[in-house]
PDB file of C-alpha atoms and ligand atoms in Angstrom:
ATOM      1  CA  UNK A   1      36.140  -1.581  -0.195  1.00 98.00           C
ATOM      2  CA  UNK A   2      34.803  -1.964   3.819  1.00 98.00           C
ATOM      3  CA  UNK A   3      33.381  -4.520   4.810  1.00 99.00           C
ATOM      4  CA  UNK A   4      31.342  -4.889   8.460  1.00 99.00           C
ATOM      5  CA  UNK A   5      31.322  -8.470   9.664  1.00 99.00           C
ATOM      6  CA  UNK A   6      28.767  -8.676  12.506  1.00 99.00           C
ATOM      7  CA  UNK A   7      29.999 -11.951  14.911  1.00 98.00           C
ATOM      8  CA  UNK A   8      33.571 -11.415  14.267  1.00 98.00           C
ATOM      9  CA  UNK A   9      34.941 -12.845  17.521  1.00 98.00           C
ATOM     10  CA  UNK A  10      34.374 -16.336  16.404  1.00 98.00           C
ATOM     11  CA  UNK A  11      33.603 -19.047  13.906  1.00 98.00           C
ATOM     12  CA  UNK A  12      32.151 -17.996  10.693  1.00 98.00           C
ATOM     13  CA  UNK A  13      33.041 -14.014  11.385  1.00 99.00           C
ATOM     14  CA  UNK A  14      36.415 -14.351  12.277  1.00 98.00           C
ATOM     15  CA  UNK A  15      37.196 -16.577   9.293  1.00 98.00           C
ATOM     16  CA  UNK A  16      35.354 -14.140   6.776  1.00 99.00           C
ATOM     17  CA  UNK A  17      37.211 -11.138   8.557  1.00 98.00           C
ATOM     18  CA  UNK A  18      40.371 -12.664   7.577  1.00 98.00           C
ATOM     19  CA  UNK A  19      39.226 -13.592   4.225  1.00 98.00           C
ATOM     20  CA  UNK A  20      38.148 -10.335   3.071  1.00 98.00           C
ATOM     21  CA  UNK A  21      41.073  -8.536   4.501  1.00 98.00           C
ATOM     22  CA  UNK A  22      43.277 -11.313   2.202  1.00 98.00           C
ATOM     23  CA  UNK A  23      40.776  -9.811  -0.725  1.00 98.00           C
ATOM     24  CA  UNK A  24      41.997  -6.717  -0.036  1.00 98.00           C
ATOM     25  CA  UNK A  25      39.165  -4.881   1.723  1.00 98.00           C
ATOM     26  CA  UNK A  26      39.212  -3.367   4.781  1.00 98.00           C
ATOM     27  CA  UNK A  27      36.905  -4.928   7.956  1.00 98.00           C
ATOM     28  CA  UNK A  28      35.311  -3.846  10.668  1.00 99.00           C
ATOM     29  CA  UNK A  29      35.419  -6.425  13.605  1.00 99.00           C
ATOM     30  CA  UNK A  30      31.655  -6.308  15.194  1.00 98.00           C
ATOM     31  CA  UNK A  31      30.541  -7.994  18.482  1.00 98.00           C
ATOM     32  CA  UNK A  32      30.361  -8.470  22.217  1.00 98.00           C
ATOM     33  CA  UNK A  33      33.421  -9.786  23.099  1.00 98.00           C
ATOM     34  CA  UNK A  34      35.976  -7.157  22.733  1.00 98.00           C
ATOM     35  CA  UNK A  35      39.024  -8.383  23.613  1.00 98.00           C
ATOM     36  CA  UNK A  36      38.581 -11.302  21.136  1.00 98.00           C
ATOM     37  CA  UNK A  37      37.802  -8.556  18.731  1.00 98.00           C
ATOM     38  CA  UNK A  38      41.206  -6.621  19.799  1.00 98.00           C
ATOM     39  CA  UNK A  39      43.410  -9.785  19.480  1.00 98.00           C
ATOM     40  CA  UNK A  40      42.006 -10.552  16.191  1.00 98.00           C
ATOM     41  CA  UNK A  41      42.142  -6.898  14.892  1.00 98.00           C
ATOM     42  CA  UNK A  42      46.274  -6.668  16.151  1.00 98.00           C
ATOM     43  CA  UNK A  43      46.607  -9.698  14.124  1.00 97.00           C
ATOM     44  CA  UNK A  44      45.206  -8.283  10.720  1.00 97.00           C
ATOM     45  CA  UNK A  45      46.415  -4.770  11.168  1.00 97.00           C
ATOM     46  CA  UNK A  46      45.773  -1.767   9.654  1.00 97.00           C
ATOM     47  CA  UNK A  47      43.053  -3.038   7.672  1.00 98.00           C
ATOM     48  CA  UNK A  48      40.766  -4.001  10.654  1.00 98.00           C
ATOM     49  CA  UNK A  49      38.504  -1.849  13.158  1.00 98.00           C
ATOM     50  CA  UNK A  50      37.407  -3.705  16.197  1.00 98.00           C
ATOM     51  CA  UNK A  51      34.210  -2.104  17.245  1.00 98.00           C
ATOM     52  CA  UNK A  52      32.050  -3.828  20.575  1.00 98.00           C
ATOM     53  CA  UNK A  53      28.275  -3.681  19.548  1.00 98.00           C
ATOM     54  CA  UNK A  54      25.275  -6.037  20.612  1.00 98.00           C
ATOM     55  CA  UNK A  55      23.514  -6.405  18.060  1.00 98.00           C
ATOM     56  CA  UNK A  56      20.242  -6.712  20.437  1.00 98.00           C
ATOM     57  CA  UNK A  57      20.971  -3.399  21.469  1.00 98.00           C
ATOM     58  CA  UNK A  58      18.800  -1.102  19.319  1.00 98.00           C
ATOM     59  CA  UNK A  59      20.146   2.594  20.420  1.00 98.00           C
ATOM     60  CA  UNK A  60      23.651   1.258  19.934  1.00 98.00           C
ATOM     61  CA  UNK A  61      23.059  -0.500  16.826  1.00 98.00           C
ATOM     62  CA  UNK A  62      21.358   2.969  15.368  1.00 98.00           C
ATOM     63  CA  UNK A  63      23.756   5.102  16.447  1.00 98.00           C
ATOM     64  CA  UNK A  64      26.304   2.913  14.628  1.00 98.00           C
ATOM     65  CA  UNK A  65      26.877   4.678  11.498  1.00 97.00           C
ATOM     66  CA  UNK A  66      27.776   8.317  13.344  1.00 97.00           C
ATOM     67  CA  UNK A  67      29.519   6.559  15.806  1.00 97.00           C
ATOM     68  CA  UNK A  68      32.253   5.030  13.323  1.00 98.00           C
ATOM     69  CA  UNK A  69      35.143   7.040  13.207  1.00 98.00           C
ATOM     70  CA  UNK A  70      35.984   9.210   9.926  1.00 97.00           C
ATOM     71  CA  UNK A  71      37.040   6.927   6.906  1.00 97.00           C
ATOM     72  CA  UNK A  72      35.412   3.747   8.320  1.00 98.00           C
ATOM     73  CA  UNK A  73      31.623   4.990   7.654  1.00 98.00           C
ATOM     74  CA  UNK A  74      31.154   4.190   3.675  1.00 98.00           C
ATOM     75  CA  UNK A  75      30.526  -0.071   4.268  1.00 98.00           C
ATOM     76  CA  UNK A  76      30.371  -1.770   1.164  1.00 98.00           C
ATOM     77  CA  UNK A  77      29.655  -5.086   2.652  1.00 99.00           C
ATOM     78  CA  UNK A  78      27.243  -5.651   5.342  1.00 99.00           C
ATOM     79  CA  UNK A  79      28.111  -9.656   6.329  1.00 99.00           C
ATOM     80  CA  UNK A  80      24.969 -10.247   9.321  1.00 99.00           C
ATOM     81  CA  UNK A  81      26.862 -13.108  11.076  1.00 99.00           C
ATOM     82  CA  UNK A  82      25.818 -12.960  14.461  1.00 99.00           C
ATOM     83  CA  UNK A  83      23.299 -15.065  15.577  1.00 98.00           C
ATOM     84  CA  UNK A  84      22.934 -18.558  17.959  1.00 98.00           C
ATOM     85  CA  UNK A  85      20.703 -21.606  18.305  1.00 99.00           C
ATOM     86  CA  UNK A  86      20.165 -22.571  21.914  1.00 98.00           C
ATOM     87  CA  UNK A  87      18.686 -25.570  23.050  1.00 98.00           C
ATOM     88  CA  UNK A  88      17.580 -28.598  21.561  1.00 98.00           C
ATOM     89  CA  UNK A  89      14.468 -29.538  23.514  1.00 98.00           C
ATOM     90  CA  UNK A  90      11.090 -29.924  22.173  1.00 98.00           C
ATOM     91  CA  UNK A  91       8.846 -27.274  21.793  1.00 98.00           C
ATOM     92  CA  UNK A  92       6.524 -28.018  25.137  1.00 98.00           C
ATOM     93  CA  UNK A  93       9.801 -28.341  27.286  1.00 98.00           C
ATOM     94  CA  UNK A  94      11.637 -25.499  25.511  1.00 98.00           C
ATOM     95  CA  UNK A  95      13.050 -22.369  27.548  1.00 98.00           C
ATOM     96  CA  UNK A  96      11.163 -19.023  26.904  1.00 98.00           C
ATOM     97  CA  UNK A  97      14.128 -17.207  27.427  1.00 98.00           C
ATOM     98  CA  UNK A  98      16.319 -19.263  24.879  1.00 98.00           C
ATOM     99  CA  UNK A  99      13.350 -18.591  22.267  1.00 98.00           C
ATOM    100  CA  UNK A 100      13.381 -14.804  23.240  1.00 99.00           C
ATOM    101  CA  UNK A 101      17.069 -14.357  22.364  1.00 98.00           C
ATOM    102  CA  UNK A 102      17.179 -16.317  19.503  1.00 99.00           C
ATOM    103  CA  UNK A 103      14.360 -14.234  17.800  1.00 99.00           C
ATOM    104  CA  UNK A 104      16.102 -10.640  19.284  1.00 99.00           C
ATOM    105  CA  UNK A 105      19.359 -11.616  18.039  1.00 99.00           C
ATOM    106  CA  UNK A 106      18.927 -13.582  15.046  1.00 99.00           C
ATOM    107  CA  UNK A 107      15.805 -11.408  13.469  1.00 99.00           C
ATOM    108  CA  UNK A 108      15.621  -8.367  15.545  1.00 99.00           C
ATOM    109  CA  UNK A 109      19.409  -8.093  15.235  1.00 99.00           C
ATOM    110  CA  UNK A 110      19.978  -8.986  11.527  1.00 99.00           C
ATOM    111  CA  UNK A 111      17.226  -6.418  10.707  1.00 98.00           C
ATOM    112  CA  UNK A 112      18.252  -3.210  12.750  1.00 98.00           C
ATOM    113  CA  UNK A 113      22.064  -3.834  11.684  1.00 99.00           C
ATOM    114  CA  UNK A 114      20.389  -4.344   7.814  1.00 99.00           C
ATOM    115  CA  UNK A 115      18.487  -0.917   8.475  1.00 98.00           C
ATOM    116  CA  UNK A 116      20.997   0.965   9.673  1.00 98.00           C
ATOM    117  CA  UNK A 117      23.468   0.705   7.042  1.00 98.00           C
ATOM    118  CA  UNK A 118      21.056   0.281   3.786  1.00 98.00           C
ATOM    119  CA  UNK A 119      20.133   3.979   3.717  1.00 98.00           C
ATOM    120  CA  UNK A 120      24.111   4.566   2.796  1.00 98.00           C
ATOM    121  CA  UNK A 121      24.140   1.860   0.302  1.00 98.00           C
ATOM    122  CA  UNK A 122      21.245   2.779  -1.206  1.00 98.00           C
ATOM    123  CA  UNK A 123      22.299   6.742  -1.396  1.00 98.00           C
ATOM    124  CA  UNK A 124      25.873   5.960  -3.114  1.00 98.00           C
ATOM    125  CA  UNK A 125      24.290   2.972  -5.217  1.00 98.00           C
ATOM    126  CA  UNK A 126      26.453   0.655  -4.114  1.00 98.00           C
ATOM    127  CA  UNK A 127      26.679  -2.300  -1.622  1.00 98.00           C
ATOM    128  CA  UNK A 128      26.259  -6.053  -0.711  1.00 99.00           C
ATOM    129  CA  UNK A 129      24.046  -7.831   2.742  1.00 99.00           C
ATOM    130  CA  UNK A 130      25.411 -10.714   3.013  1.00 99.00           C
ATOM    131  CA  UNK A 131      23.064 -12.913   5.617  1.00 99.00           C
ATOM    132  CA  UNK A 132      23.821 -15.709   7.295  1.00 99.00           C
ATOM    133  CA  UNK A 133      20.830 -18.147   7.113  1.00 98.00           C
ATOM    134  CA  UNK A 134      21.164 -21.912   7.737  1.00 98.00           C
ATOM    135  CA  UNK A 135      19.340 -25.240   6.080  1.00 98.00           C
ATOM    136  CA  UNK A 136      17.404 -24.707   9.593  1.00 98.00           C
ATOM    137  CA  UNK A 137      15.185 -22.164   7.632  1.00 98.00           C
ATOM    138  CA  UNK A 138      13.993 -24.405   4.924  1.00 98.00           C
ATOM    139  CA  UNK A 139      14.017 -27.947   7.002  1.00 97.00           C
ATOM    140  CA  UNK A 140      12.339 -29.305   9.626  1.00 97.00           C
ATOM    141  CA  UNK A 141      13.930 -30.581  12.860  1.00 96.00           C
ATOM    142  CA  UNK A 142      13.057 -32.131  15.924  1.00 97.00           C
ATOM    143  CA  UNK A 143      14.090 -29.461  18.152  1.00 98.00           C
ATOM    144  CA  UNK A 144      15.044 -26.764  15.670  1.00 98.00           C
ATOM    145  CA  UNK A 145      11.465 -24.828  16.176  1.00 98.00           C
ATOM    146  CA  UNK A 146      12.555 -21.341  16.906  1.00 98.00           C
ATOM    147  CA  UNK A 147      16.182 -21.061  15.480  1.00 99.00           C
ATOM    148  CA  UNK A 148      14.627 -22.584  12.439  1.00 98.00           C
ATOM    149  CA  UNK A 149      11.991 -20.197  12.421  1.00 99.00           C
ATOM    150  CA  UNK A 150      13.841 -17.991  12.724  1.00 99.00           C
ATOM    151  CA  UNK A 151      16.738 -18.623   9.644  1.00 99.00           C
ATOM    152  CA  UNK A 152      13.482 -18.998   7.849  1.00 99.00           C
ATOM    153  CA  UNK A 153      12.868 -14.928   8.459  1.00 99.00           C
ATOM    154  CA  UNK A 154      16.206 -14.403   7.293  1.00 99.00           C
ATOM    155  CA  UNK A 155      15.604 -16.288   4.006  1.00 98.00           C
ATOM    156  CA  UNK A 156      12.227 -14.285   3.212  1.00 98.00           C
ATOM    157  CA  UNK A 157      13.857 -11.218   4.449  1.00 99.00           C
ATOM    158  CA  UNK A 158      16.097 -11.275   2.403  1.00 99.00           C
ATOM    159  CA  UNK A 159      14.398 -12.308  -1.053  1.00 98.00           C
ATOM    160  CA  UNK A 160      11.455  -8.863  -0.308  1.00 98.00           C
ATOM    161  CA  UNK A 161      15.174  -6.909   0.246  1.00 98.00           C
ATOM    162  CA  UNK A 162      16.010  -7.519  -2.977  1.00 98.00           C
ATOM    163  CA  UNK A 163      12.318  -6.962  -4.121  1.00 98.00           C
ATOM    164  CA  UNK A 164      12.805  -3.402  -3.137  1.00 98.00           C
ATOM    165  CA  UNK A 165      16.393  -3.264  -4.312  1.00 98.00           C
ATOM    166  CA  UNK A 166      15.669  -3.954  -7.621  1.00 98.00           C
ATOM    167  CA  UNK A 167      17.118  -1.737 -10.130  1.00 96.00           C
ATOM    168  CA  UNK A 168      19.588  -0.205  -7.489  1.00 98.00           C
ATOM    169  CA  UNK A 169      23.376  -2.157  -7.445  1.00 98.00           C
ATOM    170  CA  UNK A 170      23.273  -2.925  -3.757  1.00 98.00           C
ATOM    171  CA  UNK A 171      23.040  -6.763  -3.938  1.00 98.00           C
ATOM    172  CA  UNK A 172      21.789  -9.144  -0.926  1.00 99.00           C
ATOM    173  CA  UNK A 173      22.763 -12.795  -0.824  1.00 99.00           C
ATOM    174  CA  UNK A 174      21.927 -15.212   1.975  1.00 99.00           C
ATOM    175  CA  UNK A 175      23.924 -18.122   2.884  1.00 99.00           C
ATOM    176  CA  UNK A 176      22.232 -21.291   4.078  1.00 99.00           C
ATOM    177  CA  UNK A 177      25.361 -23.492   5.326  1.00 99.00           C
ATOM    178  CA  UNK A 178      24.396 -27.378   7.108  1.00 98.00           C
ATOM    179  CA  UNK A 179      26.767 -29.320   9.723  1.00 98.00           C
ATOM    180  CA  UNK A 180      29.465 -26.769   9.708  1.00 98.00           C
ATOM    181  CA  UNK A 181      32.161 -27.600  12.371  1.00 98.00           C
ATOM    182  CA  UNK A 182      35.080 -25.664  13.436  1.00 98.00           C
ATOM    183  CA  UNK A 183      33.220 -22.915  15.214  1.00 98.00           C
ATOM    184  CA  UNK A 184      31.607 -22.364  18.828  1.00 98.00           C
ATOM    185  CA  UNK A 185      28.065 -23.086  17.649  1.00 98.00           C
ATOM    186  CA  UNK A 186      27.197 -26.006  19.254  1.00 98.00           C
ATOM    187  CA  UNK A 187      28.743 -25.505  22.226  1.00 98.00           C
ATOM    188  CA  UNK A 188      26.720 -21.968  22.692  1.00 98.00           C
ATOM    189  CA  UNK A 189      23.727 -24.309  21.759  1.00 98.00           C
ATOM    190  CA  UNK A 190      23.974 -27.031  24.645  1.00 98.00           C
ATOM    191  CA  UNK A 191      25.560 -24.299  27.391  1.00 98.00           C
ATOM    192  CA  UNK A 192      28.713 -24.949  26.981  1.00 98.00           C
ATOM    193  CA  UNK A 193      28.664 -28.557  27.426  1.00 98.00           C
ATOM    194  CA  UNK A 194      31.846 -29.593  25.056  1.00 98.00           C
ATOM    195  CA  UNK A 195      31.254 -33.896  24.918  1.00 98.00           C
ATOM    196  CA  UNK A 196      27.888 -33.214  23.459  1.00 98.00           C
ATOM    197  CA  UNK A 197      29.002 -29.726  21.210  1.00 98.00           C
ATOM    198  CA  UNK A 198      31.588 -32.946  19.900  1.00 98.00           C
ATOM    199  CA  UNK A 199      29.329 -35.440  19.934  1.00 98.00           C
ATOM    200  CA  UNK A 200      27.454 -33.456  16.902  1.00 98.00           C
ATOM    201  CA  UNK A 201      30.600 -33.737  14.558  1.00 98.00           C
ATOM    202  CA  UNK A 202      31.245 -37.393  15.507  1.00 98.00           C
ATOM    203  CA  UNK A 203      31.943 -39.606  12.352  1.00 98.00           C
ATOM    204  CA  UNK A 204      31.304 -36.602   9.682  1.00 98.00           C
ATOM    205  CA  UNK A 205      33.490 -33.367   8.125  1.00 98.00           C
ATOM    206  CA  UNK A 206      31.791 -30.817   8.302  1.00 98.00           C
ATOM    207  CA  UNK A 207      31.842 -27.710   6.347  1.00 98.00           C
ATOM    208  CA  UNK A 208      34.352 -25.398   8.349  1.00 98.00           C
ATOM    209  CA  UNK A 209      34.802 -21.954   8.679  1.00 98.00           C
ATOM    210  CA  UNK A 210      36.754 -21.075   5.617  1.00 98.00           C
ATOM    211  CA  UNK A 211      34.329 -22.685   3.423  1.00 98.00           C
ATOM    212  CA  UNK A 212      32.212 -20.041   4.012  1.00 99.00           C
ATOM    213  CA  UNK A 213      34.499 -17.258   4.156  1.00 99.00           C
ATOM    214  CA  UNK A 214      35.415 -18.649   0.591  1.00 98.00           C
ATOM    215  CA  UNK A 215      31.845 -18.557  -0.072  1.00 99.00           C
ATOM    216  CA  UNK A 216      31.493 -14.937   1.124  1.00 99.00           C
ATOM    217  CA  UNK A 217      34.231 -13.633  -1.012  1.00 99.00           C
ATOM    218  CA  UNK A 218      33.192 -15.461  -3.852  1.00 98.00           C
ATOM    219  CA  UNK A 219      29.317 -13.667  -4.223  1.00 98.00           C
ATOM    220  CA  UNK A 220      31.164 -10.271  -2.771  1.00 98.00           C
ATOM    221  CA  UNK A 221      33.705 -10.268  -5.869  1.00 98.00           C
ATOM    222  CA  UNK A 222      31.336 -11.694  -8.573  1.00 98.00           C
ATOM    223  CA  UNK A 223      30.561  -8.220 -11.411  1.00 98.00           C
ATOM    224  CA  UNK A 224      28.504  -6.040  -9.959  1.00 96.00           C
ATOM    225  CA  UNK A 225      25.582  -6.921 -11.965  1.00 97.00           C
ATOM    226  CA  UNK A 226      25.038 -10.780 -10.669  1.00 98.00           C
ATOM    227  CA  UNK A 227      23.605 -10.963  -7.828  1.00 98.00           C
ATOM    228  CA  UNK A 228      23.417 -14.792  -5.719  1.00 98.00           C
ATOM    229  CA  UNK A 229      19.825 -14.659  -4.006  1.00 98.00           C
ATOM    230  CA  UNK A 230      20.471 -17.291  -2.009  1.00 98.00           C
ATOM    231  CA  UNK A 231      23.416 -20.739  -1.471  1.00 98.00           C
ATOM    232  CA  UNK A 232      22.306 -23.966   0.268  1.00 98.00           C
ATOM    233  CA  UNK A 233      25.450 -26.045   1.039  1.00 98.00           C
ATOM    234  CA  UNK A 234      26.138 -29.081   2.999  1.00 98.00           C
ATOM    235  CA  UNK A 235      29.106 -31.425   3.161  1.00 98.00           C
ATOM    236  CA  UNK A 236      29.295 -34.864   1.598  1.00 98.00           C
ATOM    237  CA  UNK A 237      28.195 -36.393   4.713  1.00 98.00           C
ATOM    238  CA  UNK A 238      25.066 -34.628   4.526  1.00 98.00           C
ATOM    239  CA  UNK A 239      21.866 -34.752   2.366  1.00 98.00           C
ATOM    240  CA  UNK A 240      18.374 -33.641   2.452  1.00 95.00           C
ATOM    241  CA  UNK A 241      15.541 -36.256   3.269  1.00 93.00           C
ATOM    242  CA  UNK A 242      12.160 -37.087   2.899  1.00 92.00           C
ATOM    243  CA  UNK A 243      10.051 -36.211   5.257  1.00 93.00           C
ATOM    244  CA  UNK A 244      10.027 -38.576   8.504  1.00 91.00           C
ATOM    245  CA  UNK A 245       7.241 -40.980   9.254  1.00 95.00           C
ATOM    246  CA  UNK A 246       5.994 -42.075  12.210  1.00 94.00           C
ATOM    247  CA  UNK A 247       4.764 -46.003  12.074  1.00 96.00           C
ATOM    248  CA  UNK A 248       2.761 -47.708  14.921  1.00 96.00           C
ATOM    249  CA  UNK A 249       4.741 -50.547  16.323  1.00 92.00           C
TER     250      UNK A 249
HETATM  251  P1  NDP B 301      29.801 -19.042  16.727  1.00 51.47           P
HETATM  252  O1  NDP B 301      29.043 -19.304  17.987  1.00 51.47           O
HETATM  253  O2  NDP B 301      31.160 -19.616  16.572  1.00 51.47           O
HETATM  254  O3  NDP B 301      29.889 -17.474  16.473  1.00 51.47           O
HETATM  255  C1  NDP B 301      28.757 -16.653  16.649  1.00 51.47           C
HETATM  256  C2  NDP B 301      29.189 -15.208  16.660  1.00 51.47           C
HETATM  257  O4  NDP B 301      28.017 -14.405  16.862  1.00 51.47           O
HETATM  258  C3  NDP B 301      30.176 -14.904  17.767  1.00 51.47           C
HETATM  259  O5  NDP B 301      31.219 -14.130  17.221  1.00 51.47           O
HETATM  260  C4  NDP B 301      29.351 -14.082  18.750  1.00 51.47           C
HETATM  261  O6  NDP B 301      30.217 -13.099  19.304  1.00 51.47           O
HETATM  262  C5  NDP B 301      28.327 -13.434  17.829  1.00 51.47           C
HETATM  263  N1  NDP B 301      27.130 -12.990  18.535  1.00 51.47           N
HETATM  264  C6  NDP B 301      26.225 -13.749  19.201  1.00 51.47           C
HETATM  265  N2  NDP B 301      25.305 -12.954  19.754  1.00 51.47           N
HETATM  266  C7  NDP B 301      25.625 -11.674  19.420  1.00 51.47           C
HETATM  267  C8  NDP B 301      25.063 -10.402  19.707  1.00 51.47           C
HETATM  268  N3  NDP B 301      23.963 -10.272  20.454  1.00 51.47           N
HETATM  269  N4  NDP B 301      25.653  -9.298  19.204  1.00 51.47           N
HETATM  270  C9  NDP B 301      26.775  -9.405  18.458  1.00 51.47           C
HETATM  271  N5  NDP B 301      27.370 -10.575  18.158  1.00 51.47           N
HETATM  272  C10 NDP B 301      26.785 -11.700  18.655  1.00 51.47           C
HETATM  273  O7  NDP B 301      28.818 -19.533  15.551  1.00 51.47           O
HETATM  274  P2  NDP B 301      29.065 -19.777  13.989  1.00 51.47           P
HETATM  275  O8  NDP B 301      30.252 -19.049  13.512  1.00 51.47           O
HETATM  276  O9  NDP B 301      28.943 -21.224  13.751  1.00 51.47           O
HETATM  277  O10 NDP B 301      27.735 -19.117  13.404  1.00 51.47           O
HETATM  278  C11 NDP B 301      27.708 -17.874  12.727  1.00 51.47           C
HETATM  279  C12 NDP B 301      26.362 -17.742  12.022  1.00 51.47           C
HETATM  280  O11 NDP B 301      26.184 -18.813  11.104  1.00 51.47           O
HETATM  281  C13 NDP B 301      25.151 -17.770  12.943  1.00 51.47           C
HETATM  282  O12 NDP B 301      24.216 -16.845  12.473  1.00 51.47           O
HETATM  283  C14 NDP B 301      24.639 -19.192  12.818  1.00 51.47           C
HETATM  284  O13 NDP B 301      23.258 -19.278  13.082  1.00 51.47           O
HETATM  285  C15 NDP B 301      24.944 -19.451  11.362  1.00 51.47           C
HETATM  286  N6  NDP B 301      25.075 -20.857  11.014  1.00 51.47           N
HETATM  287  C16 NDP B 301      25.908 -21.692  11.703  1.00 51.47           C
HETATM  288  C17 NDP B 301      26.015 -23.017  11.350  1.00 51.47           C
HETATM  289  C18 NDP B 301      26.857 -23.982  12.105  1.00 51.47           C
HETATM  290  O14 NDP B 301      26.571 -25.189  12.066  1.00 51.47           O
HETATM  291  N7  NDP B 301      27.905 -23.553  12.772  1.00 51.47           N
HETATM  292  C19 NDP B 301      25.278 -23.557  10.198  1.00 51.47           C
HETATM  293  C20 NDP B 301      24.418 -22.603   9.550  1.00 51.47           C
HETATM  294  C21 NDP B 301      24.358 -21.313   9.930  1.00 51.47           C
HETATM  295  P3  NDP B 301      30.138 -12.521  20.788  1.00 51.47           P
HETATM  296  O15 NDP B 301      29.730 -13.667  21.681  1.00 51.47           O
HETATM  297  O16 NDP B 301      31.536 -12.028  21.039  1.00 51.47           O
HETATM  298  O17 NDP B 301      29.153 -11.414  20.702  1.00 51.47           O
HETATM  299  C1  8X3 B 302      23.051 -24.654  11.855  1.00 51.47           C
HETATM  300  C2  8X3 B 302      22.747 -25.929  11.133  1.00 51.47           C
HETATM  301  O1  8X3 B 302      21.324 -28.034  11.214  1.00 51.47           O
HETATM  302  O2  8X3 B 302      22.395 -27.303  13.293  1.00 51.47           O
HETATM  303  O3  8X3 B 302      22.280 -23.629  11.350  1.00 51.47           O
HETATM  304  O4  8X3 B 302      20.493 -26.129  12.416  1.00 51.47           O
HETATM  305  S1  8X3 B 302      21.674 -26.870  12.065  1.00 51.47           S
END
């Protein structure tokens, strides 16, 4: 089997990369930052392809399929990984630009990639889109308008996949982790600012990186016939609440 992790310099991709080459399938190593791509594919071997792509880039991201070299065009697995929160402000004070990328990366991104590669699924009846959604897409937070929003697209967009999937044994999951640490999230989130990327973890354990690779191979290797529509998971330390209420003094 091939899998395509999109995001596999670091964090979640990069753990899943490993994990499904440990299942035995072969990956292709997707992103911007190639030499992170290059170190990582030397240390799985064989079974890895590092290949730079943006996935904001349309023409690139289109011309993905052809462009794969012979033997490494069939992808089984289509993990859409890639994608970043940025900022924290509220909505009033929030950069444009921030919003912007969020949106072309995190939908625009997630549903060229998803395009590009479904025709081949679809013609040899057989694949999986994994998405990467977040808790952010089903729960409010102060600060979380447009990265929430836009986890939210990947949740819908990927139950009306499956609504035209149906009947055909190319699967779609999404994944909808909480306070997962171990990755460069937060620290892409507040510029690069590592006190208050640490500050988030402070106190807690938070699901890490292998957790969801482990998740990932789990709904990938599952029969053929089951398909997981969606997984919400937090760690102990975390729990949904009611929704907050704002009391005069
Ligand atoms: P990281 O910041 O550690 O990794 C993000 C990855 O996305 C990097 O490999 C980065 O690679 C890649 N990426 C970003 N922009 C692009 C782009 N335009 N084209 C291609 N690749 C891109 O984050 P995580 O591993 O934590 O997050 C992975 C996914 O999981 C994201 O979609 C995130 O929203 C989601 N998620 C994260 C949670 C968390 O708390 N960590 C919780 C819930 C969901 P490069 O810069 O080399 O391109
Ligand atoms: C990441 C989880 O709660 O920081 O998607 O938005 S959260």
């Amino acid at each position: 089997m091939l899998a395509l992790v999109t995001g596999a310099s670091a964090g979640f991709g990069s753990a899943i990369a490993r994990r499904l080459v440990a299942d035995g399938l072969r990956v292709i190593l997707a992103g911007r930052r190639a030499d992170r791509l290059e170190a990582l594919a030397a240390e799985i071997g064989d079974a890895a392809l590092p290949v730079r792509l943006d996935v904001t880039d349309t023409e690139a991201v289109a011309a993905l399929p052809a462009a794969l070299p012979e033997g490494w065009r069939e992808i089984d697995v289509l993990v859409n990984n890639a994608g970043l929160a940025l900022g924290l402000d509220p909505a009033w004070k929030a950069d444009l630009a921030h919003w912007d990328r969020m949106v072309a990366t995190n939908v625009v991104g997630l549903m060229h990639v998803t395009r590009a590669l479904l025709p081949g699924m679809v013609a040899r009846d057989r694949g999986h889109v994994v998405n990467l959604g977040s808790i952010a897409g089903a729960y409010s937070y102060a600060g979380g308008h447009v990265y929430g929003a836009s986890k939210a697209f990947v949740e819908q967009f990927s139950l009306n996949l499956r609504a035209d999937l149906i009947g055909t044994n190319v699967r779609v999951t999404n994944i909808e982790p909480g306070l997962c640490g171990g990755t460069e999230f937060s620290e892409v989130r507040f510029g690069g600012d590592r006190a208050r990327a640490a500050s988030v973890y402070q106190g807690t354990m938070p699901i890490q990186p292998d957790d969801i690779a482990e998740t990932v191979s789990w709904v990938i290797r599952l029969p053929a016939h089951v398909n997981i529509n969606r997984i919400e998971m937090m760690p102990t330390c975390q729990a949904p609440q009611a929704p907050a209420v704002r009391r005069a003094p």
